[in-house]
Coordinates of C-alpha atoms in Angstrom, one line a residue:
Chain A
M7 CA 21.4 75.7 34.0
L8 CA 20.1 76.9 30.6
K9 CA 21.4 80.4 31.5
I10 CA 25.1 79.1 31.5
L11 CA 24.4 76.7 28.7
L12 CA 23.0 79.7 26.5
A13 CA 25.6 81.7 27.5
T14 CA 28.3 79.4 26.2
A15 CA 26.1 79.1 22.8
M16 CA 26.3 83.0 22.5
L17 CA 29.9 83.0 22.7
I18 CA 29.9 81.4 19.2
P19 CA 27.9 84.6 17.5
T20 CA 30.1 86.6 19.9
A21 CA 33.2 85.0 18.3
L22 CA 31.8 85.5 14.6
L23 CA 30.7 89.3 15.1
I24 CA 32.5 91.4 17.5
K25 CA 35.0 93.8 16.3
P26 CA 38.4 92.3 15.4
K27 CA 40.2 94.7 17.7
H28 CA 38.2 93.3 20.9
L29 CA 37.9 89.7 19.6
F30 CA 40.4 87.9 22.1
T31 CA 39.6 90.1 24.8
T32 CA 36.1 89.5 24.7
T33 CA 36.2 86.2 24.2
S34 CA 38.7 85.1 27.0
A35 CA 37.1 87.3 29.5
Y36 CA 33.5 86.1 28.6
A37 CA 34.6 82.6 29.0
M38 CA 36.3 83.2 32.3
L39 CA 32.8 84.8 33.6
I40 CA 30.7 81.9 32.2
T41 CA 33.2 79.4 34.7
F42 CA 32.5 82.3 37.6
L43 CA 28.9 81.8 37.2
M44 CA 29.2 77.9 37.0
L45 CA 30.6 77.8 40.4
K46 CA 26.8 78.3 41.3
W47 CA 26.3 74.8 40.9
F48 CA 28.8 73.4 43.3
E49 CA 25.5 74.5 45.7
Q50 CA 24.1 71.4 46.7
P51 CA 22.8 71.9 50.3
L52 CA 20.7 68.5 50.6
N53 CA 21.8 65.0 50.0
H54 CA 19.7 64.9 46.4
K55 CA 21.2 63.5 43.8
P56 CA 21.4 64.6 41.1
H57 CA 19.6 67.6 41.6
S58 CA 18.0 68.8 38.0
T59 CA 16.6 71.9 37.0
N60 CA 14.7 70.2 34.4
T61 CA 13.9 66.9 33.0
L62 CA 16.5 66.7 30.3
M63 CA 19.5 68.1 32.2
M64 CA 21.2 67.2 35.8
L65 CA 23.9 68.0 38.0
D66 CA 25.4 66.0 40.6
N67 CA 28.9 65.4 41.8
I68 CA 30.2 63.9 38.7
T69 CA 28.9 66.3 36.6
T70 CA 29.6 69.5 38.1
P71 CA 33.5 69.6 38.7
L72 CA 34.0 67.9 35.2
T73 CA 31.7 70.9 33.6
T74 CA 33.3 73.6 35.5
M75 CA 37.1 72.1 34.7
S76 CA 36.0 72.3 31.2
A77 CA 34.5 75.7 31.1
W78 CA 37.8 76.8 32.7
I79 CA 40.2 75.2 30.2
L80 CA 38.3 77.2 27.4
P81 CA 39.5 80.8 28.2
L82 CA 43.0 79.1 28.7
M83 CA 42.4 77.7 25.2
I84 CA 42.0 81.0 24.1
I85 CA 44.9 82.5 25.7
A86 CA 47.2 79.9 24.8
S87 CA 46.1 79.9 21.1
Q88 CA 46.8 83.8 21.0
H89 CA 50.3 83.7 19.7
H90 CA 50.0 81.0 16.9
L91 CA 46.9 82.6 15.6
V92 CA 48.8 86.1 15.5
T93 CA 49.8 85.7 11.5
E94 CA 45.9 84.5 10.5
P95 CA 43.4 86.5 9.0
V96 CA 40.7 87.7 11.4
N97 CA 38.4 85.7 9.9
R98 CA 40.0 82.5 10.1
K99 CA 40.6 83.6 14.0
R100 CA 36.6 84.2 14.5
M101 CA 36.5 80.8 13.2
F102 CA 38.9 79.3 15.6
L103 CA 37.2 80.7 18.4
A104 CA 33.6 79.7 17.2
T105 CA 34.9 76.2 16.9
C106 CA 36.2 76.4 20.4
A107 CA 32.8 77.8 21.8
T108 CA 30.8 75.0 19.8
L109 CA 33.4 72.2 21.5
Q110 CA 32.7 73.9 25.1
T111 CA 28.8 73.9 24.5
T112 CA 28.7 70.3 23.1
L113 CA 30.7 69.4 26.1
I114 CA 28.5 71.0 28.5
M115 CA 25.4 69.5 27.3
T116 CA 27.4 65.8 27.0
F117 CA 28.2 66.2 30.8
T118 CA 24.6 67.1 32.1
T119 CA 22.0 65.2 29.9
T120 CA 20.1 62.6 31.4
D121 CA 19.3 60.9 28.5
L122 CA 21.3 58.2 26.7
T123 CA 20.5 59.0 23.3
M124 CA 21.0 62.9 23.9
F125 CA 24.3 62.0 25.7
Y126 CA 25.4 59.9 22.4
I127 CA 24.6 62.4 20.3
M128 CA 26.6 65.2 21.9
F129 CA 29.6 62.9 22.7
E130 CA 29.6 62.1 19.0
M131 CA 29.3 66.2 18.2
T132 CA 32.5 66.5 20.6
L133 CA 34.3 65.1 17.6
V134 CA 33.6 67.5 15.0
P135 CA 35.0 70.6 16.3
T136 CA 37.9 68.6 17.6
L137 CA 38.4 66.9 14.4
I138 CA 38.5 70.6 12.7
L139 CA 40.9 71.8 15.3
I140 CA 43.7 69.1 14.9
T141 CA 43.1 69.2 10.9
R142 CA 42.9 73.0 10.0
W143 CA 45.0 74.4 12.8
G144 CA 47.5 71.5 13.4
S145 CA 51.2 72.4 12.3
Q146 CA 52.3 69.6 10.3
A147 CA 51.1 67.6 7.0
E148 CA 50.6 64.5 9.5
R149 CA 47.8 66.2 10.9
L150 CA 45.3 65.0 8.4
N151 CA 46.7 61.2 9.3
A152 CA 46.2 62.1 13.0
G153 CA 42.4 63.0 12.3
M154 CA 41.7 60.1 10.7
Y155 CA 43.2 57.8 13.3
F156 CA 41.3 60.1 16.0
L157 CA 37.9 60.1 14.0
F158 CA 37.6 56.4 12.9
Y159 CA 38.9 55.1 16.2
T160 CA 36.5 57.1 18.3
L161 CA 33.6 56.7 15.8
T162 CA 33.8 52.8 15.4
G163 CA 34.5 52.4 19.1
S164 CA 31.0 54.1 19.7
L165 CA 28.8 52.6 17.0
P166 CA 28.1 49.8 19.2
L167 CA 27.1 52.3 21.7
L168 CA 24.6 53.4 19.6
I169 CA 23.1 50.1 18.8
A170 CA 23.0 49.2 22.3
I171 CA 21.2 52.5 23.5
L172 CA 18.7 52.1 20.2
H173 CA 18.1 48.4 21.9
L174 CA 17.4 49.9 25.4
Y175 CA 15.0 52.4 23.9
V176 CA 13.2 49.3 21.9
S177 CA 13.0 47.0 25.2
N178 CA 12.3 49.7 27.6
G179 CA 10.6 52.7 25.7
H180 CA 12.9 55.5 26.7
T181 CA 16.4 55.8 27.7
T182 CA 16.5 58.0 30.9
M183 CA 19.6 57.1 32.9
L184 CA 18.3 57.6 36.0
L185 CA 15.4 55.4 35.4
L186 CA 17.3 52.5 33.4
A187 CA 19.5 52.3 36.6
M188 CA 16.3 51.1 38.5
Q189 CA 14.8 49.0 36.0
N190 CA 16.2 46.6 34.0
T191 CA 14.4 44.6 31.7
L192 CA 17.3 42.9 29.4
T193 CA 18.2 39.2 29.9
P194 CA 21.8 38.4 31.4
N195 CA 23.1 37.6 27.7
M196 CA 22.0 41.0 26.3
T197 CA 23.0 43.0 29.3
M198 CA 26.5 41.5 28.9
I199 CA 26.4 42.5 25.0
M200 CA 25.1 45.8 26.1
W201 CA 27.5 46.4 28.8
L202 CA 31.0 45.2 26.2
A203 CA 29.4 47.5 23.8
C204 CA 29.0 50.7 26.0
M205 CA 32.4 50.1 27.6
M206 CA 34.2 49.7 24.1
A207 CA 33.2 53.5 23.3
F208 CA 34.5 54.6 26.6
M209 CA 37.5 52.3 26.6
V210 CA 38.5 53.9 23.2
K211 CA 38.1 57.8 24.3
M212 CA 39.7 56.9 27.8
P213 CA 41.8 55.3 26.2
L214 CA 42.4 51.8 27.2
Y215 CA 46.1 50.6 26.5
G216 CA 45.5 48.6 23.1
L217 CA 43.2 51.2 21.9
H218 CA 45.5 53.9 22.6
L219 CA 47.0 54.5 19.1
W220 CA 44.9 57.6 18.2
L221 CA 45.8 59.6 21.0
P222 CA 49.6 60.5 20.9
K223 CA 49.2 61.2 16.9
A224 CA 46.3 63.3 17.7
H225 CA 47.9 65.0 20.5
V226 CA 51.0 65.5 18.6
E227 CA 49.5 67.1 15.7
A228 CA 47.1 69.0 17.3
P229 CA 47.2 72.9 17.9
I230 CA 48.0 73.8 21.6
A231 CA 44.3 74.5 22.2
G232 CA 43.2 71.1 20.5
S233 CA 45.7 69.3 22.8
M234 CA 44.9 71.0 25.9
I235 CA 41.0 70.2 25.4
L236 CA 41.8 66.6 24.3
A237 CA 43.9 65.9 27.6
A238 CA 41.8 67.9 29.9
V239 CA 38.2 67.3 28.8
L240 CA 37.9 64.8 26.1
L241 CA 39.7 62.0 27.9
K242 CA 37.4 62.6 30.9
L243 CA 34.2 62.1 28.8
G244 CA 35.4 58.4 28.8
G245 CA 35.5 58.3 32.6
Y246 CA 32.6 60.0 33.0
G247 CA 30.6 57.6 30.6
I248 CA 32.1 54.6 32.5
I249 CA 30.8 56.4 36.0
R250 CA 27.3 56.7 34.3
M251 CA 27.0 53.5 32.9
I252 CA 27.9 50.9 35.6
P253 CA 24.9 51.7 37.4
L254 CA 23.0 50.2 34.5
A255 CA 24.5 46.9 35.0
P256 CA 26.4 46.6 38.5
Q257 CA 26.4 42.5 38.5
M258 CA 27.6 42.7 34.8
T259 CA 30.6 44.7 35.7
Q260 CA 31.9 42.4 38.7
T261 CA 32.0 39.5 36.0
M262 CA 33.5 41.1 32.9
Y263 CA 35.7 43.5 34.6
F264 CA 38.8 41.4 34.7
P265 CA 40.4 41.7 31.2
F266 CA 39.9 45.4 31.5
I267 CA 41.5 46.0 34.8
V268 CA 44.3 43.7 33.3
L269 CA 44.8 45.7 30.6
S270 CA 44.6 48.8 32.2
L271 CA 47.0 48.2 35.0
W272 CA 49.6 46.5 32.5
G273 CA 48.9 49.2 30.3
M274 CA 50.2 52.1 32.8
I275 CA 53.1 50.3 33.1
M276 CA 53.9 50.0 29.3
T277 CA 52.8 53.3 28.4
S278 CA 55.0 54.8 31.2
L279 CA 58.1 52.8 30.1
I280 CA 57.1 54.1 26.7
C281 CA 57.5 57.6 27.8
L282 CA 61.0 57.3 28.5
R283 CA 62.0 56.5 24.9
Q284 CA 60.2 59.2 23.1
T285 CA 62.0 61.8 21.4
D286 CA 59.2 64.1 20.9
L287 CA 58.0 66.3 24.1
K288 CA 54.5 66.4 23.2
S289 CA 54.3 62.7 22.6
I290 CA 55.7 62.0 26.1
I291 CA 52.9 63.9 27.5
A292 CA 50.3 62.2 25.5
Y293 CA 51.8 58.8 26.7
S294 CA 51.7 60.0 30.1
S295 CA 48.0 60.8 29.8
V296 CA 47.6 57.2 28.7
S297 CA 49.2 56.2 31.7
H298 CA 47.0 58.1 34.1
M299 CA 44.0 57.2 32.6
G300 CA 44.6 53.5 33.0
L301 CA 44.6 54.3 36.8
V302 CA 41.2 55.9 36.1
I303 CA 39.9 53.1 34.1
A304 CA 40.8 50.4 36.9
A305 CA 39.5 52.8 39.7
T306 CA 36.0 53.4 37.7
L307 CA 35.7 49.6 36.9
I308 CA 35.9 48.2 40.6
N309 CA 33.2 50.6 41.4
T310 CA 33.8 51.3 45.3
P311 CA 32.9 54.7 46.8
W312 CA 36.4 55.6 47.4
S313 CA 37.7 54.2 43.9
T314 CA 35.2 56.6 42.2
A315 CA 35.9 59.5 44.3
G316 CA 39.9 58.9 43.6
A317 CA 39.1 58.4 39.8
M318 CA 37.2 62.1 39.8
I319 CA 39.8 63.4 41.3
L320 CA 42.5 62.0 39.4
M321 CA 40.5 63.0 36.5
I322 CA 40.4 66.8 37.6
A323 CA 43.9 66.8 38.4
H324 CA 45.3 65.2 35.1
G325 CA 42.7 67.3 33.2
L326 CA 44.8 70.6 34.7
T327 CA 48.0 69.3 34.9
S328 CA 48.4 67.6 31.3
S329 CA 47.1 70.7 30.1
L330 CA 49.8 72.7 32.1
L331 CA 52.5 70.5 30.6
F332 CA 51.3 71.0 27.0
C333 CA 51.1 74.5 27.3
L334 CA 54.6 74.6 28.6
A335 CA 55.5 72.3 25.7
N336 CA 53.9 75.0 23.5
T337 CA 55.7 78.1 25.0
N338 CA 59.3 75.7 23.9
Y339 CA 57.6 75.0 20.4
E340 CA 56.9 78.7 19.8
R341 CA 60.4 79.6 20.4
T342 CA 62.2 76.6 18.8
H343 CA 59.8 75.6 16.1
T344 CA 60.8 71.7 17.3
R345 CA 59.2 69.4 19.8
T346 CA 62.3 67.2 19.7
L347 CA 63.9 66.8 23.1
L348 CA 67.2 66.6 22.0
L349 CA 67.0 70.1 20.3
T350 CA 65.7 72.3 23.0
Q351 CA 68.2 71.5 26.1
G352 CA 69.3 73.8 28.4
L353 CA 66.8 76.3 28.8
L354 CA 67.3 76.9 32.1
F355 CA 69.7 79.6 30.9
I356 CA 67.7 81.1 28.6
L357 CA 64.3 81.0 30.1
P358 CA 64.9 80.7 34.0
L359 CA 61.4 81.6 35.1
M360 CA 60.0 79.1 32.6
T361 CA 61.8 76.4 34.5
M362 CA 60.4 77.4 37.6
W363 CA 57.0 76.5 35.9
W364 CA 58.4 73.5 34.1
L365 CA 59.6 72.3 37.6
V366 CA 56.2 72.9 39.5
A367 CA 54.4 71.0 36.2
S368 CA 56.7 67.9 36.6
L369 CA 56.4 67.5 40.3
M370 CA 52.2 67.9 40.0
N371 CA 52.4 65.3 37.2
M372 CA 54.5 63.0 39.3
A373 CA 52.0 63.5 42.3
L374 CA 54.0 65.1 44.6
P375 CA 52.5 66.0 48.1
P376 CA 50.3 68.3 48.7
T377 CA 48.7 68.0 45.0
I378 CA 45.2 66.5 44.3
N379 CA 47.2 64.6 42.1
L380 CA 48.5 62.8 44.9
L381 CA 45.3 62.6 46.5
G382 CA 43.6 60.8 43.6
E383 CA 46.4 58.5 43.0
L384 CA 46.6 57.6 47.0
M385 CA 42.7 57.0 46.9
I386 CA 42.9 54.7 43.7
L387 CA 45.8 52.9 45.0
S388 CA 44.4 52.0 48.3
S389 CA 41.0 50.8 46.9
L390 CA 42.9 49.1 44.1
F391 CA 45.2 47.4 47.2
N392 CA 41.9 46.5 48.9
W393 CA 40.3 45.1 46.0
N394 CA 43.5 42.8 45.3
T395 CA 46.7 43.0 47.2
T396 CA 48.7 42.1 43.8
T397 CA 47.7 45.4 42.1
I398 CA 50.2 47.3 44.5
I399 CA 52.9 45.6 42.4
L400 CA 51.6 47.2 39.4
T401 CA 50.4 50.4 40.6
A402 CA 53.9 51.1 42.7
T403 CA 55.6 50.3 39.5
T404 CA 54.2 52.6 37.6
T405 CA 54.4 55.6 40.3
L406 CA 57.9 54.8 40.2
I407 CA 58.4 55.2 36.4
T408 CA 55.9 58.1 36.7
A409 CA 58.2 59.9 38.7
T410 CA 61.3 58.8 36.4
Y411 CA 59.6 60.1 33.1
S412 CA 58.8 63.5 35.0
L413 CA 62.0 64.2 35.6
Y414 CA 63.1 63.2 32.3
I415 CA 61.2 65.7 30.7
F416 CA 62.4 68.5 33.4
I417 CA 66.2 67.5 33.1
T418 CA 66.1 67.0 29.1
T419 CA 64.1 70.3 28.5
Q420 CA 66.1 72.2 31.2
R421 CA 69.4 71.2 31.8
G422 CA 72.3 70.6 29.4
T423 CA 74.2 72.7 26.8
P424 CA 71.6 75.2 24.8
L425 CA 72.4 74.7 21.2
P426 CA 73.9 77.4 19.7
N427 CA 72.5 79.6 16.9
K428 CA 69.3 80.1 18.6
V429 CA 67.7 83.5 19.4
L430 CA 64.8 83.1 21.8
T431 CA 62.3 85.7 23.0
P432 CA 62.0 86.2 26.5
T433 CA 59.1 85.0 28.0
H434 CA 56.3 87.2 28.4
T435 CA 53.0 88.1 30.8
R436 CA 50.7 85.8 28.7
E437 CA 52.7 82.5 29.3
H438 CA 52.9 83.0 33.0
L439 CA 49.3 84.1 33.6
L440 CA 48.5 80.7 31.4
M441 CA 50.7 78.7 34.0
T442 CA 49.4 80.4 37.1
L443 CA 45.6 79.9 35.8
H444 CA 46.2 76.3 35.5
L445 CA 48.3 76.0 38.6
V446 CA 46.0 78.1 41.1
P447 CA 42.8 75.9 40.9
L448 CA 45.0 72.9 41.4
T449 CA 46.9 73.9 44.7
L450 CA 43.3 75.6 45.8
L451 CA 41.8 72.4 45.3
I452 CA 43.5 70.5 47.7
T453 CA 41.9 72.8 50.5
N454 CA 38.5 71.6 49.6
P455 CA 39.0 68.3 47.7
A456 CA 35.1 67.5 48.8
L457 CA 34.1 69.8 45.8
M458 CA 35.5 66.7 43.6
F459 CA 33.1 64.3 44.1
Chain B
M18 CA 50.7 111.4 32.6
A19 CA 50.8 107.5 31.9
A20 CA 47.2 107.4 33.7
W21 CA 45.8 110.0 31.1
R22 CA 47.5 107.8 28.2
S23 CA 45.8 104.9 29.5
L24 CA 42.6 106.7 29.7
A25 CA 43.4 107.9 26.1
G26 CA 43.6 103.9 25.2
V27 CA 40.0 103.5 26.7
Q28 CA 38.8 106.0 24.4
R29 CA 40.6 104.5 21.5
L30 CA 39.5 100.8 22.4
L31 CA 36.0 101.8 22.2
G32 CA 36.3 102.9 18.8
L33 CA 35.7 106.9 19.5
P34 CA 37.2 109.2 17.3
R35 CA 40.8 109.9 18.5
R36 CA 42.4 113.2 19.0
A37 CA 45.9 112.6 18.0
A38 CA 47.5 110.0 15.8
R39 CA 49.8 107.7 17.6
A40 CA 52.8 105.9 15.8
A41 CA 52.6 102.6 17.8
S42 CA 48.9 101.8 17.0
S43 CA 47.5 99.8 14.1
G44 CA 44.8 102.4 13.7
G45 CA 41.0 102.4 13.7
A46 CA 38.7 100.4 11.3
A47 CA 39.9 101.7 8.0
S48 CA 43.1 100.8 8.4
S49 CA 42.8 97.3 10.0
A50 CA 40.8 96.4 6.8
A51 CA 44.3 97.0 4.9
L52 CA 45.9 95.2 7.5
Q53 CA 44.7 92.0 6.2
V54 CA 46.5 89.4 4.6
P55 CA 46.4 89.3 1.2
P56 CA 45.2 85.8 -0.7
R57 CA 48.0 83.6 -1.3
A58 CA 49.4 83.6 -4.8
S59 CA 48.6 79.9 -4.9
P60 CA 46.2 78.5 -2.9
A61 CA 47.8 75.0 -4.0
A62 CA 51.1 75.7 -2.3
L63 CA 51.2 74.3 1.5
T64 CA 51.2 77.3 4.0
P65 CA 54.9 77.5 5.6
A66 CA 55.0 76.3 9.1
H67 CA 55.9 79.6 10.6
A68 CA 55.1 82.6 8.7
E69 CA 56.3 85.0 11.6
E70 CA 59.9 83.5 11.2
E71 CA 60.9 86.5 8.8
D72 CA 60.6 89.3 11.3
E73 CA 62.2 87.2 14.0
E74 CA 65.3 89.4 13.5
V75 CA 63.6 92.4 15.3
S76 CA 62.7 91.6 18.6
V77 CA 58.9 92.5 19.7
Y78 CA 60.2 93.9 22.7
V79 CA 62.4 96.4 20.6
K80 CA 58.7 97.7 19.0
N81 CA 57.0 97.4 22.4
P82 CA 59.2 97.2 25.6
D83 CA 56.0 96.5 27.7
W84 CA 54.7 93.8 25.5
H85 CA 52.4 91.0 27.5
G86 CA 52.3 88.9 24.5
F87 CA 48.6 89.1 23.4
D88 CA 48.4 91.6 20.7
T89 CA 51.0 93.7 18.5
D90 CA 49.0 96.8 19.2
P91 CA 50.1 98.1 22.2
V92 CA 46.8 99.5 23.4
V93 CA 45.0 96.2 22.7
D94 CA 47.8 94.5 24.2
L95 CA 47.8 95.9 27.7
W96 CA 44.0 96.3 27.6
N97 CA 43.4 92.6 26.8
M98 CA 46.1 91.9 30.0
R99 CA 44.2 93.8 32.3
L100 CA 41.0 92.3 31.4
V101 CA 42.2 89.0 31.3
F102 CA 43.7 89.3 34.7
F103 CA 40.4 91.0 36.1
F104 CA 38.3 88.1 35.1
G105 CA 40.7 85.4 35.8
F106 CA 42.0 86.3 39.0
S107 CA 39.9 89.3 40.3
I108 CA 36.5 87.6 39.5
T109 CA 36.8 83.8 39.2
I110 CA 39.5 82.9 41.4
V111 CA 39.4 85.4 44.4
V112 CA 35.3 86.1 44.5
G113 CA 34.7 82.4 43.2
T114 CA 36.7 81.0 45.6
A115 CA 35.3 83.1 48.3
F116 CA 31.9 82.1 47.1
V117 CA 32.3 78.3 47.0
H118 CA 34.0 78.6 50.4
Y119 CA 30.7 80.4 51.9
L120 CA 28.4 77.7 50.0
P121 CA 26.5 75.5 52.4
E122 CA 28.1 72.2 53.0
R123 CA 27.4 69.3 50.2
G124 CA 25.5 66.3 50.9
L125 CA 24.7 67.0 55.1
V126 CA 28.3 65.5 55.7
G127 CA 29.3 68.1 58.2
W128 CA 26.0 68.1 59.7
S129 CA 25.6 64.3 60.1
R130 CA 29.1 64.3 61.7
R131 CA 27.8 67.1 64.1
E132 CA 24.5 65.3 64.7
A133 CA 26.2 61.9 65.5
E134 CA 28.5 63.3 68.1
R135 CA 25.7 64.9 69.9
Q136 CA 23.8 61.8 69.5
I137 CA 27.0 60.1 71.5
K138 CA 27.0 62.4 74.1
Y139 CA 23.5 62.5 75.0
R140 CA 23.2 58.6 74.8
E141 CA 26.2 58.4 77.1
A142 CA 25.2 61.0 79.6
H143 CA 21.7 58.9 79.8
G144 CA 23.3 55.3 79.8
L145 CA 21.6 54.1 76.8
P146 CA 23.2 51.8 74.3
L147 CA 25.0 54.1 71.7
L148 CA 23.4 51.9 68.6
D149 CA 19.8 50.4 69.4
P150 CA 19.6 47.2 67.3
N151 CA 16.0 48.0 66.9
Y152 CA 15.9 50.9 64.5
Y153 CA 12.1 51.0 64.7
D154 CA 10.4 50.3 68.4
P155 CA 9.1 46.9 68.5
S156 CA 6.1 48.0 70.4
K157 CA 4.7 49.9 67.8
I158 CA 4.9 47.5 64.9
V159 CA 1.6 46.4 64.1
L160 CA 2.0 42.6 63.2
P161 CA -0.3 40.6 61.4
P162 CA -2.1 37.9 63.5
E163 CA -0.3 34.3 63.5
D164 CA -3.6 32.4 62.7
E165 CA -4.0 34.1 59.4
E166 CA -2.8 30.9 57.7

């Protein structure tokens, strides 16, 4: 546990001190090695949940898959960023890698901590490197505005969480999640306020429809590494937080969840429809993330074993799929220097092998069998249907629209006539490697879905 | 011949003194310091969004036909590709998948299933009810005497 954490933290001095020639090679190989060592965490032979190695950190079925996924995203971020950093001086490359490594370290601590105060601190700590990534390495001047949206939405949303945690500390004398789930000394009114305060932070982070405006801005303006980590891991912090907080007040969840589930289900339809009207490639993928996360919010709130398992599977599946889509969008962007869909038509004729990746990614995004996206969606859909039969109208409509906009992305980018006067460089090994490294875990996980919940 | 060349590449990658200069390389530490981008004339001016667009005319594949997309230096490019493939595929995906596959099962799910099937076979063979309504044997429970109140 601490070995992995220390290894990840030592990526920061590695990125700062190593010879410039070995910079990307070492950091990406090192990050992959960390992921490999992290697979040891899946060893949980007995039914002891959580199994912790020290008093401050724990591992259980929710923590381990999410942490391993975020560790796997880090080398992919480095590989994906190699092209757009090529013109930068070496010190800025070092700073970029050190920022990514800091983000990774804080993420591991957020996912594994047992203490709510520590969780809050680390939850906020992840904001800083992400903000630096967005506002420093984004490609347009609007990135500053996007950074402001990102920072202030998330900070304002999570301030009530800090107050709730402080109140829990005053009334209980500790803030350990495991103990708080067993004894709760709060009055019902205070529990309600605490529940709302906690959920507010995570609903903004997820994001819930209505609190999601920061997300498309941040995604569109962020550099590729920022988009990848935002879509793959930072959104999952919200789902992780909800799953962790619900045991603290399970009865309160039963009375309070209706508006949130209604908003998330309705938001799924709305954001999928918004996807069909976008002109910006990254914006479509960002709204598609909001739509998928709506399903996760609804599933975590109804809190049945099946729905929680489905939410976990969908979070992992969506993390890899949306990261893959952002990488694909970035390969287009690096060649055409535009994200406008109308200007990037007909890529099938220029980059035929990329079309294959686009097709696979679109099919994964629309949850085609036998992907784990389908498994997660099916588990959530059936548990929501079991909770209330009316939800099938909303969820089935969303599935339909998701298929529509996934095909819309594919058709607008790949089919049609390419614009003249565009000289595009051929694809290279790095890009195919990047797509394969996203897809292989996605396809392998269907052979052992029990790893994810 | 190619193998010798790649071996020479290792020697260069490790920063050892090289025997002969190669035209396509960026050189050692001394010349890489010279390669540093000079500071911009006016820091207030916005950085152009795509500075690399000027040499878009010459394809990178003209300079290095075996370009893998990692680095402009052919040796670094090749070794970056090799190492990332080795650690990504050979170590994490191949060995990692095998490791996860042979882990003991999580949460004893399969064990409890096998145990349940064994119990059912045993109980059916001996004519016992599949599920006993009494979890504990009632004869072994010591109740408090009834006239205590």
